Tab-separated table of C-alpha atoms in Angstrom:
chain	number	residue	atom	x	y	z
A	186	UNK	CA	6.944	105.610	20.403
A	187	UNK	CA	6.422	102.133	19.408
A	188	UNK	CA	7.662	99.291	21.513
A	189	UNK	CA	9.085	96.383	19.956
A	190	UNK	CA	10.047	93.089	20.911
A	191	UNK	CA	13.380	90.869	19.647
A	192	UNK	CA	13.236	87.428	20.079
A	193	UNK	CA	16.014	84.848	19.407
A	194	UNK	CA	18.040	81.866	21.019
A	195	UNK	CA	21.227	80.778	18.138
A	196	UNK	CA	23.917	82.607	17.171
A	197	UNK	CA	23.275	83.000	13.506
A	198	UNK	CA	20.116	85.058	15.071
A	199	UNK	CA	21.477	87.143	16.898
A	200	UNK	CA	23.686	88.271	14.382
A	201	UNK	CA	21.247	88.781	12.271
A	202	UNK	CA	19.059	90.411	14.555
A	203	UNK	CA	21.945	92.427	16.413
A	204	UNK	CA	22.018	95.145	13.078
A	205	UNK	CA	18.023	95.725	13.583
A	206	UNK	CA	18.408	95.988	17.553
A	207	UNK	CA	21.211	98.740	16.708
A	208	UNK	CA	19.222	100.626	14.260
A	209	UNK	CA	16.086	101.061	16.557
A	210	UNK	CA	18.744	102.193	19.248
A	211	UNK	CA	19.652	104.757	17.092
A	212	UNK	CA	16.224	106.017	16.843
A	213	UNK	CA	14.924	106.451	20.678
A	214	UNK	CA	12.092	109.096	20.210
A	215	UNK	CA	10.562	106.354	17.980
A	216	UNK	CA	11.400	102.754	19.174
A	217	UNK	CA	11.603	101.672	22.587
A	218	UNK	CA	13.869	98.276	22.235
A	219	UNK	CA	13.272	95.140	24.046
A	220	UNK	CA	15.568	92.065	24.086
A	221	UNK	CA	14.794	88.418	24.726
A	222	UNK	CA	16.772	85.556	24.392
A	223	UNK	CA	15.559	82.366	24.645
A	224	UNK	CA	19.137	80.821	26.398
A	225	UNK	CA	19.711	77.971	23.926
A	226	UNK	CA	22.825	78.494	22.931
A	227	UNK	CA	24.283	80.497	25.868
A	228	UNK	CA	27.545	79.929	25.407
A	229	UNK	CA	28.002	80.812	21.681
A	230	UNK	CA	25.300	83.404	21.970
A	231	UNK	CA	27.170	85.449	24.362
A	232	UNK	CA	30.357	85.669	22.693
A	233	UNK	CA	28.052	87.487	19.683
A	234	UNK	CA	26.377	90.015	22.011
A	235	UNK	CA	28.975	90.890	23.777
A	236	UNK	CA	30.972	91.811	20.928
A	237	UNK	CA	28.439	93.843	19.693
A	238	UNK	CA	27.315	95.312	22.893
A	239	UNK	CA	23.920	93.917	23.303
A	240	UNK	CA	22.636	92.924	26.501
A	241	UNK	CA	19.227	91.299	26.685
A	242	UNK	CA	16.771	92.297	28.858
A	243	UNK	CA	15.413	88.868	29.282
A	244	UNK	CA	16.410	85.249	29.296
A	245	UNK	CA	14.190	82.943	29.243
A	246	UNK	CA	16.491	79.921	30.040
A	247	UNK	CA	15.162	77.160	27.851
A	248	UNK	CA	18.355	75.473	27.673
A	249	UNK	CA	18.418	72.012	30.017
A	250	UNK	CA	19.745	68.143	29.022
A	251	UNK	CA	18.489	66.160	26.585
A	252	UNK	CA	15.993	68.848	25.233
A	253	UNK	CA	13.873	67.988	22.173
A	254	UNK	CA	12.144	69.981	20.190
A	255	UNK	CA	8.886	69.502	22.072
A	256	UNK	CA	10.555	70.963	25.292
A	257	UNK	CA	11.857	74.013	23.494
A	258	UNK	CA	8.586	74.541	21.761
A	259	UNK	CA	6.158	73.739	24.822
A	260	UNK	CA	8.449	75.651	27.435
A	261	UNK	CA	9.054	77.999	25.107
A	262	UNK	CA	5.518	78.867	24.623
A	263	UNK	CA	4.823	78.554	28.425
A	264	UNK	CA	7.532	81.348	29.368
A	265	UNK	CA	6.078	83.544	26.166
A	266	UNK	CA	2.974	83.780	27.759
A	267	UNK	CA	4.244	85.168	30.670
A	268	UNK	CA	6.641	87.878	28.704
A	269	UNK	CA	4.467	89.024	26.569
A	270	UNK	CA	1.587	89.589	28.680
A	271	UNK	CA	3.653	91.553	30.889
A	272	UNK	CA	5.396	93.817	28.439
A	273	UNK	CA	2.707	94.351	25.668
A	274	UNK	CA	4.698	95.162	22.856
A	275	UNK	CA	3.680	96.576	19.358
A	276	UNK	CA	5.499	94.344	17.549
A	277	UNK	CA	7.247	91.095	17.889
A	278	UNK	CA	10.210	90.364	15.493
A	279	UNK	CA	11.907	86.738	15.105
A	280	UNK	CA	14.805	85.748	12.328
A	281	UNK	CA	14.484	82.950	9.835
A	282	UNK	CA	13.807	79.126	10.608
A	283	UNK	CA	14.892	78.275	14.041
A	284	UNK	CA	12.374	76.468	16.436
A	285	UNK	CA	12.379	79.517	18.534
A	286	UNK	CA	11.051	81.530	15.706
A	287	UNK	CA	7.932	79.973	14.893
A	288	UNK	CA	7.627	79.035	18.728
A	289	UNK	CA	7.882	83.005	19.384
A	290	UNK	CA	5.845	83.929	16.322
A	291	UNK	CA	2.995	81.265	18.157
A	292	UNK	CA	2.671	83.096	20.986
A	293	UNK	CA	2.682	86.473	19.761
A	294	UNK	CA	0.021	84.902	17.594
A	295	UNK	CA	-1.935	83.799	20.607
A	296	UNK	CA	-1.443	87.250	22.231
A	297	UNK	CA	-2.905	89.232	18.707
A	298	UNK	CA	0.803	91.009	18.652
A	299	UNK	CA	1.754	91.583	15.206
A	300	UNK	CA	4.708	89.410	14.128
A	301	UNK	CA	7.656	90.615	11.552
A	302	UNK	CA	9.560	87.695	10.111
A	303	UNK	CA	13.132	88.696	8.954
A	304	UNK	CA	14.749	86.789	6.437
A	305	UNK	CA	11.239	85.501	5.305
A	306	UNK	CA	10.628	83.468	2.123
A	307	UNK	CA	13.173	80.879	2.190
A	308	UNK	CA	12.461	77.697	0.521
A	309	UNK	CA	13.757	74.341	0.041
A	310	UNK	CA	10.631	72.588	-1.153
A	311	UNK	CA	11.608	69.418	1.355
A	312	UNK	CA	9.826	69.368	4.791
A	313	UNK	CA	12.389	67.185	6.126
A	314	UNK	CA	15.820	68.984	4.621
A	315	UNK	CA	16.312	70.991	6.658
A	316	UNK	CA	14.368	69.476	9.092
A	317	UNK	CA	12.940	71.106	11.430
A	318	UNK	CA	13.436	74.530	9.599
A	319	UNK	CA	11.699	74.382	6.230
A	320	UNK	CA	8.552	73.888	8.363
A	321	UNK	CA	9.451	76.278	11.145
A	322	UNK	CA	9.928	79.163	8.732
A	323	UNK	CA	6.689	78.259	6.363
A	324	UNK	CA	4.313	78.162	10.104
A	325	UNK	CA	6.201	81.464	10.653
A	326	UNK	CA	5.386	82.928	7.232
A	327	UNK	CA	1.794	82.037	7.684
A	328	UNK	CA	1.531	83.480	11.077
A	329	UNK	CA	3.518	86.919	10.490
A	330	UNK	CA	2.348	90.303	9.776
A	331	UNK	CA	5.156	91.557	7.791
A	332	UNK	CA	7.477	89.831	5.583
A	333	UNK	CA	10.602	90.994	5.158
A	334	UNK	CA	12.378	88.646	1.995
A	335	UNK	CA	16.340	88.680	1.235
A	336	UNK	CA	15.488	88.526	-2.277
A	337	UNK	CA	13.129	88.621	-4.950
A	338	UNK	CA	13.126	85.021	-5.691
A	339	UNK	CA	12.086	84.758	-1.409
A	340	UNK	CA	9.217	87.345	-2.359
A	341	UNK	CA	8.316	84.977	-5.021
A	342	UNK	CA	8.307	81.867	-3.034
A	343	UNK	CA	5.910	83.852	0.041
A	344	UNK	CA	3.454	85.124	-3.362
A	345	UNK	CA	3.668	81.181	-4.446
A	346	UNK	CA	2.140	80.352	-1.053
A	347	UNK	CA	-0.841	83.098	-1.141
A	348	UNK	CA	0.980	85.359	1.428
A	349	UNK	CA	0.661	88.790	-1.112
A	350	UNK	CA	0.686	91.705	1.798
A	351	UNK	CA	3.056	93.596	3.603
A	352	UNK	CA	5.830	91.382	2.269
A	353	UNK	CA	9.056	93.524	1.311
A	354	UNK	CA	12.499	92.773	-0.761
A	355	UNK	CA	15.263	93.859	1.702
A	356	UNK	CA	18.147	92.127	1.050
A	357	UNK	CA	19.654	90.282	4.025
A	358	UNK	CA	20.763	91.714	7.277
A	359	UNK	CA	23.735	89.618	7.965
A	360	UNK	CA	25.074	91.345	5.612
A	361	UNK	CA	24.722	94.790	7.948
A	362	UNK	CA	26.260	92.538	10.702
A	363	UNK	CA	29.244	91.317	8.542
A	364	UNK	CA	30.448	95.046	7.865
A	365	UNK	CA	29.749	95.755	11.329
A	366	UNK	CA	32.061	92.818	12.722
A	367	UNK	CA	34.999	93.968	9.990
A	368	UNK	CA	34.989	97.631	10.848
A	369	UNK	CA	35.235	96.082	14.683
A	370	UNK	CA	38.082	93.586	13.810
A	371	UNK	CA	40.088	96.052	11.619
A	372	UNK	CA	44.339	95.652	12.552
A	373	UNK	CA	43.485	94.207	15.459
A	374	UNK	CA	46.156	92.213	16.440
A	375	UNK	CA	44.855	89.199	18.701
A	376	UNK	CA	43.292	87.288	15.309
A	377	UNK	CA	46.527	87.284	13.797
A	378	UNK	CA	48.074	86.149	17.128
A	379	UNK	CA	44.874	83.328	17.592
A	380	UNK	CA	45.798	81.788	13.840
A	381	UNK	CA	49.707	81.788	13.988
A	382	UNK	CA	49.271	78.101	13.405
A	383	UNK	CA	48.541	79.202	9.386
A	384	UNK	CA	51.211	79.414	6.982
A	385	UNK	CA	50.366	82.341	4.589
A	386	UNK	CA	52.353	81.074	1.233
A	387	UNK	CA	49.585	77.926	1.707
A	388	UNK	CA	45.361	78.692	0.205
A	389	UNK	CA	43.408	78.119	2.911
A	390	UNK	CA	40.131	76.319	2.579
A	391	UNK	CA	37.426	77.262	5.364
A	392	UNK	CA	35.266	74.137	6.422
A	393	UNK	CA	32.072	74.042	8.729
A	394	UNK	CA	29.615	71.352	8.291
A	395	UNK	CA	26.824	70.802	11.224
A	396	UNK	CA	23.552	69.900	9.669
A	397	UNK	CA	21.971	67.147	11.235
A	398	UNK	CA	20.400	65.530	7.713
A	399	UNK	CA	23.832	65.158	7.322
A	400	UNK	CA	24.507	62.899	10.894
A	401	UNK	CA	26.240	59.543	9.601
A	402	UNK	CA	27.136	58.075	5.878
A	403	UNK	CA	26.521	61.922	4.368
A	404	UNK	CA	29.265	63.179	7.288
A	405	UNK	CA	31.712	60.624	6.620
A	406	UNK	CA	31.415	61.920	3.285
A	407	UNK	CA	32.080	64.591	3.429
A	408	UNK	CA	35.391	64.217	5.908
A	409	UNK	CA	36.940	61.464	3.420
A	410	UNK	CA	36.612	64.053	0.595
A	411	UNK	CA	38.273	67.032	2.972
A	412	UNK	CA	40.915	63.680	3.251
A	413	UNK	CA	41.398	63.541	-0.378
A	414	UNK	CA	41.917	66.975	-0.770
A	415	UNK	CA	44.482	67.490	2.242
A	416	UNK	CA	46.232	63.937	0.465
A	417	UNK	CA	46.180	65.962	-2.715
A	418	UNK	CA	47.437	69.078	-2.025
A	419	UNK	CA	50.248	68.363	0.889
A	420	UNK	CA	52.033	71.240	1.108
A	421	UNK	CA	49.903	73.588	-0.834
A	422	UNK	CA	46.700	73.853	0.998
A	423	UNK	CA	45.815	74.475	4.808
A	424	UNK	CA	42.039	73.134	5.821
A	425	UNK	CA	41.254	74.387	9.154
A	426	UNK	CA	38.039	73.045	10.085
A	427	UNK	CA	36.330	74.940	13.321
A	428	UNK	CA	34.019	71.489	14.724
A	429	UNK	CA	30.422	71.741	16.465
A	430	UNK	CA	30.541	70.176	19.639
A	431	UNK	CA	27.779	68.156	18.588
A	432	UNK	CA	29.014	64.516	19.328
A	433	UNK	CA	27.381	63.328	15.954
A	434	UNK	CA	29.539	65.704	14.351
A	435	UNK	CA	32.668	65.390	16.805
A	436	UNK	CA	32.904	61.484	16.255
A	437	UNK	CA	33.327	60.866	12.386
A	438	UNK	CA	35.396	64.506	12.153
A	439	UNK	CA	37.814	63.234	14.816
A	440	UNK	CA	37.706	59.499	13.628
A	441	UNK	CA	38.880	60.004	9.775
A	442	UNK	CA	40.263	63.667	9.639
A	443	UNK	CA	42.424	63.979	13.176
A	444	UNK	CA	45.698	62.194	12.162
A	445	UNK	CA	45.543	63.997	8.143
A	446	UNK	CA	48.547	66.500	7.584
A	447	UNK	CA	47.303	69.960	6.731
A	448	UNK	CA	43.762	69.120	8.381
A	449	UNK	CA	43.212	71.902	11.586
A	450	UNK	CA	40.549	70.381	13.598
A	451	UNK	CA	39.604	73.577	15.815
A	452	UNK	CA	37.005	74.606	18.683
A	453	UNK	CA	33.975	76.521	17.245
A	454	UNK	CA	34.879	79.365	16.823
A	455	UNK	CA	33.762	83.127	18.185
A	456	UNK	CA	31.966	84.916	15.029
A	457	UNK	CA	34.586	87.866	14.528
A	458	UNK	CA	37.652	85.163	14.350
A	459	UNK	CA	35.332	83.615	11.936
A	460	UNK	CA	34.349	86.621	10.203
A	461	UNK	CA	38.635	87.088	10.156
A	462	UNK	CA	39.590	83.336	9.107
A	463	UNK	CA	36.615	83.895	6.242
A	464	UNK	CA	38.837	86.918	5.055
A	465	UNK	CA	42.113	85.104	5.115
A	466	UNK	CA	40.630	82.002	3.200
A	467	UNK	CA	40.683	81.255	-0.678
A	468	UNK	CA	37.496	78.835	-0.426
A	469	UNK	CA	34.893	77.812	1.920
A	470	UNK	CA	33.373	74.730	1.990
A	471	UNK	CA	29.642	74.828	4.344
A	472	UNK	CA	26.567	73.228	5.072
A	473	UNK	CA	26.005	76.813	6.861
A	474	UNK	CA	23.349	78.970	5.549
A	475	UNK	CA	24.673	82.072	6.575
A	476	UNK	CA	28.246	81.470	5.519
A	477	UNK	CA	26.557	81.096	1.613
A	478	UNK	CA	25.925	84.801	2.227
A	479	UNK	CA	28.525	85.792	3.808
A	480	UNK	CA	31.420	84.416	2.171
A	481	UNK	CA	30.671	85.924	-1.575
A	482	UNK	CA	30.251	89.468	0.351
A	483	UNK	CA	34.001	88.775	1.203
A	484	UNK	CA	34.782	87.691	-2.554
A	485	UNK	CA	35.288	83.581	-1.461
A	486	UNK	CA	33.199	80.738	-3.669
A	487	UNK	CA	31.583	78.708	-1.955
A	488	UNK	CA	30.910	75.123	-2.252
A	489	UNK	CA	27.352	73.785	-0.410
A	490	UNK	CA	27.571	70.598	1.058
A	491	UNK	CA	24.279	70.093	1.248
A	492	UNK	CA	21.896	67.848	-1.197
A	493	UNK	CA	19.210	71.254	-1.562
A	494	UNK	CA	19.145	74.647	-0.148
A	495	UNK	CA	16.759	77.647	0.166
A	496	UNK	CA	19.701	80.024	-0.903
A	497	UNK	CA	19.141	79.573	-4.208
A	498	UNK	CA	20.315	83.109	-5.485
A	499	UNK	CA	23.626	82.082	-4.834
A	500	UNK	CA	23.810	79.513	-7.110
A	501	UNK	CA	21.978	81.351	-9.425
A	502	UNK	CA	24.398	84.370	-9.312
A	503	UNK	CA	27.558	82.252	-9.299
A	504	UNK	CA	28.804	83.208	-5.917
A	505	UNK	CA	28.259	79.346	-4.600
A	506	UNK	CA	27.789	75.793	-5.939
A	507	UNK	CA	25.755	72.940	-4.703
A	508	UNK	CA	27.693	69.806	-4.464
A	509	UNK	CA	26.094	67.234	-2.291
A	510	UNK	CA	27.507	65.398	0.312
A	511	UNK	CA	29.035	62.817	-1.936
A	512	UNK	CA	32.880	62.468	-1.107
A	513	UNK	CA	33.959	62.164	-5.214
A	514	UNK	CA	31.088	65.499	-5.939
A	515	UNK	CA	32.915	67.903	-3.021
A	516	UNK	CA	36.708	66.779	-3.832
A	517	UNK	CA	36.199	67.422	-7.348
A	518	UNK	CA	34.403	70.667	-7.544
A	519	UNK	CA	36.865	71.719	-4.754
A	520	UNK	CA	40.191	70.489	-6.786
A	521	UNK	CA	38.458	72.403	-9.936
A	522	UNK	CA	38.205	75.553	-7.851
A	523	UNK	CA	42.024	75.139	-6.949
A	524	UNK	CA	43.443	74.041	-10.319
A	525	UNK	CA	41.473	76.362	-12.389
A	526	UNK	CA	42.462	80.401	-12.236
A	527	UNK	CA	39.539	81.455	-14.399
A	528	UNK	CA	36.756	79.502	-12.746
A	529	UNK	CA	37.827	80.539	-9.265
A	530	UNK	CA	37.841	84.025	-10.233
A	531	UNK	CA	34.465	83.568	-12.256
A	532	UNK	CA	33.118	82.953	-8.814
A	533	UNK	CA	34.937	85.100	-6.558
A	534	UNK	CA	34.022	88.061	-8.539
A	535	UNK	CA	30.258	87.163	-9.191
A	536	UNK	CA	27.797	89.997	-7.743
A	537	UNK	CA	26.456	88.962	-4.180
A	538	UNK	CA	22.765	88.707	-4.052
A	539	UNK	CA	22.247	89.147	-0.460
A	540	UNK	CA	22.610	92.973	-0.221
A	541	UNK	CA	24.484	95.722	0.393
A	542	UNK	CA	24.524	96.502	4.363
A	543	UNK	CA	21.347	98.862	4.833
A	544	UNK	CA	18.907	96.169	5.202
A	545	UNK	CA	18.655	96.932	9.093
A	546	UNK	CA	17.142	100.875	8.461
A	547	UNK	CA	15.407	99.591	5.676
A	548	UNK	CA	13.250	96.968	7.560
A	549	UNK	CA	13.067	99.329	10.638
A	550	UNK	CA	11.793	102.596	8.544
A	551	UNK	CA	9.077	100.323	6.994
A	552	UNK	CA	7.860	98.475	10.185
A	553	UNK	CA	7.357	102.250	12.071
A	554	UNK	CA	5.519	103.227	8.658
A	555	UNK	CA	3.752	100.041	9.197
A	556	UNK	CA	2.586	100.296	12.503
């Protein structure tokens, strides 16, 4: 039996995490499971494990006011050393770019535990966009054991850098996690009941922006265009628009976009009434990197509001479209998806690159080859 150590603090890890914790709990005569959670995001985080049934067996209760990245990374490190020393695993897995990740992957590092990297490989080719995670997941990638890339072109970037071993094409687990969370939802009634604001003869567009390289002129962007398009489309379209509680992003979204008709500023939402208002929508409009995988698994183009991304197979394959954050780039593109029949369905129909939802057994079969 080989024990082995999951380590994350945001939502979009844990979900993506959650489909490899359930995979080695399906195998106990071969993986004894340990949880940690780094208590980040506690809030949002425990919405996600407790709708998958996941409890961690540690916290480590990072989380205090006016944290910086040095705190998470320095405390971080501090309460590592005390984890990992006492439990000794074989093998310490962390999830994409997150400061927690390479903080994790540093002191399983220091500790000579072997590291696997999900979701490794991603590339931007901008150390500051996004900042901090293009350098949190290229420290990771050069501290890991085991690489375990989304896609080919992620191999490709990791072979670019020199990292040539143990480095495996798995597709992307959130896929696993997104089947998962619609077999859970499926005719239950309380989503419906949560979204009766929605008028179902109207296309609804899905909005979530959060990145901070986006905090000021690039936001306000990007809410006058979601303006232009509500203006536009009165009485045709529905944008409901779930807001991070990040003040940065709370201010300019409830300055210019609060008063428009059609605009549905909402709380953050839970991830399976996100997972559900994904389904129900025509488009999505993100700065999210998950969402650019998730949507096209759901049939839904997707329009990046972002100036680069790392998910380049998605523009490659059709299933999204970089736009920017320029108001006249996103309100056109967006308008062209909603005039034009044949383009939307160009992209609603293109193949997902991300996988096909057995890229949690896959990476777990390996890694007890492995070890």
């Amino acid at each position: 039996m080989k024990k082995i150590f999951f380590l994350f603090g945001t939502r979009p890890e844990a979900i993506k995490m959650i489909p490899l914790i359930k995979a080695c709990e399906q195998q106990p005569d071969k993986w004894q499971t340990y949880v940690c959670v780094t208590g980040q995001h506690r809030q949002m985080l425990a919405q996600v494990l407790d709708f998958f049934g996941v409890t961690p067996h540690e916290d480590l209760a990072l989380m205090k006011p006016g944290q910086t990245l040095f705190d998470i990374t320095a405390d971080g490190l501090k309460r590592l050393d005390e984890v990992l020393e006492r439990e000794q695993p074989d093998v310490l897995v962390v999830q994409g770019d997150t400061t927690s990740a390479f903080t994790g992957a540093l002191a399983a590092y220091y500790k000579k535990i072997k590291i696997a990297h999900i979701e490794a490989g991603l590339r931007s080719g901008n150390k500051y966009s996004p900042f901090p995670e293009e350098m949190n997941r290229k420290m990771t990638g050069n501290l890991a054991d085991f690489h375990f890339a989304p896609t080919v072109n992620a191999q490709e970037n990791l072979y670019a850098e020199n990292i040539r071993e143990q480095v495996y094409v798995t597709g992307n687990t959130v896929i696993d996690a997104l089947l998962m969370a619609l077999d859970l939802i499926k005719d239950a009634p309380a989503y419906k009941e949560y979204f009766r604001f929605l008028d179902p003869a109207k296309k609804t567009i899905l909005v979530t922006g959060h990145r901070r390289e986006s905090f000021g002129q690039p936001f306000e962007e990007i809410c006058m265009a979601i303006r232009d398009i509500a203006v536009k489309y009165a009485g045709q379209v529905q944008i409901v628009y779930p807001v991070h509680l990040n003040p940065q992003v709370q201010e300019p979204v409830q300055r210019l976009l609060s008063d428009v008709a059609g605009v549905h500023l909402i709380e953050p939402l839970d991830y399976p009434y996100l997972v559900w208002l994904m389904q129900q929508s025509y488009l999505v409009l993100t700065d999210s990197g998950g969402i650019q995988e998730e949507a096209p698994a759901l049939g839904k183009p997707v329009l990046v509001m972002r100036e680069v991304t790392e998910r380049t197979e998605g523009i490659a394959a059709g299933t999204a479209r970089l736009v920017g954050t320029s108001r006249k780039a996103i309100a056109e593109n967006c308008m062209a998806l909603l005039d034009d029949e044949a383009l939307y369905q160009q992209m609603a129909q293109a193949v997902n690159p991300y996988g096909n939802g057995t890229s949690s057994v896959q990476i777990i079969d390996i890694l007890y080859k492995v070890l």
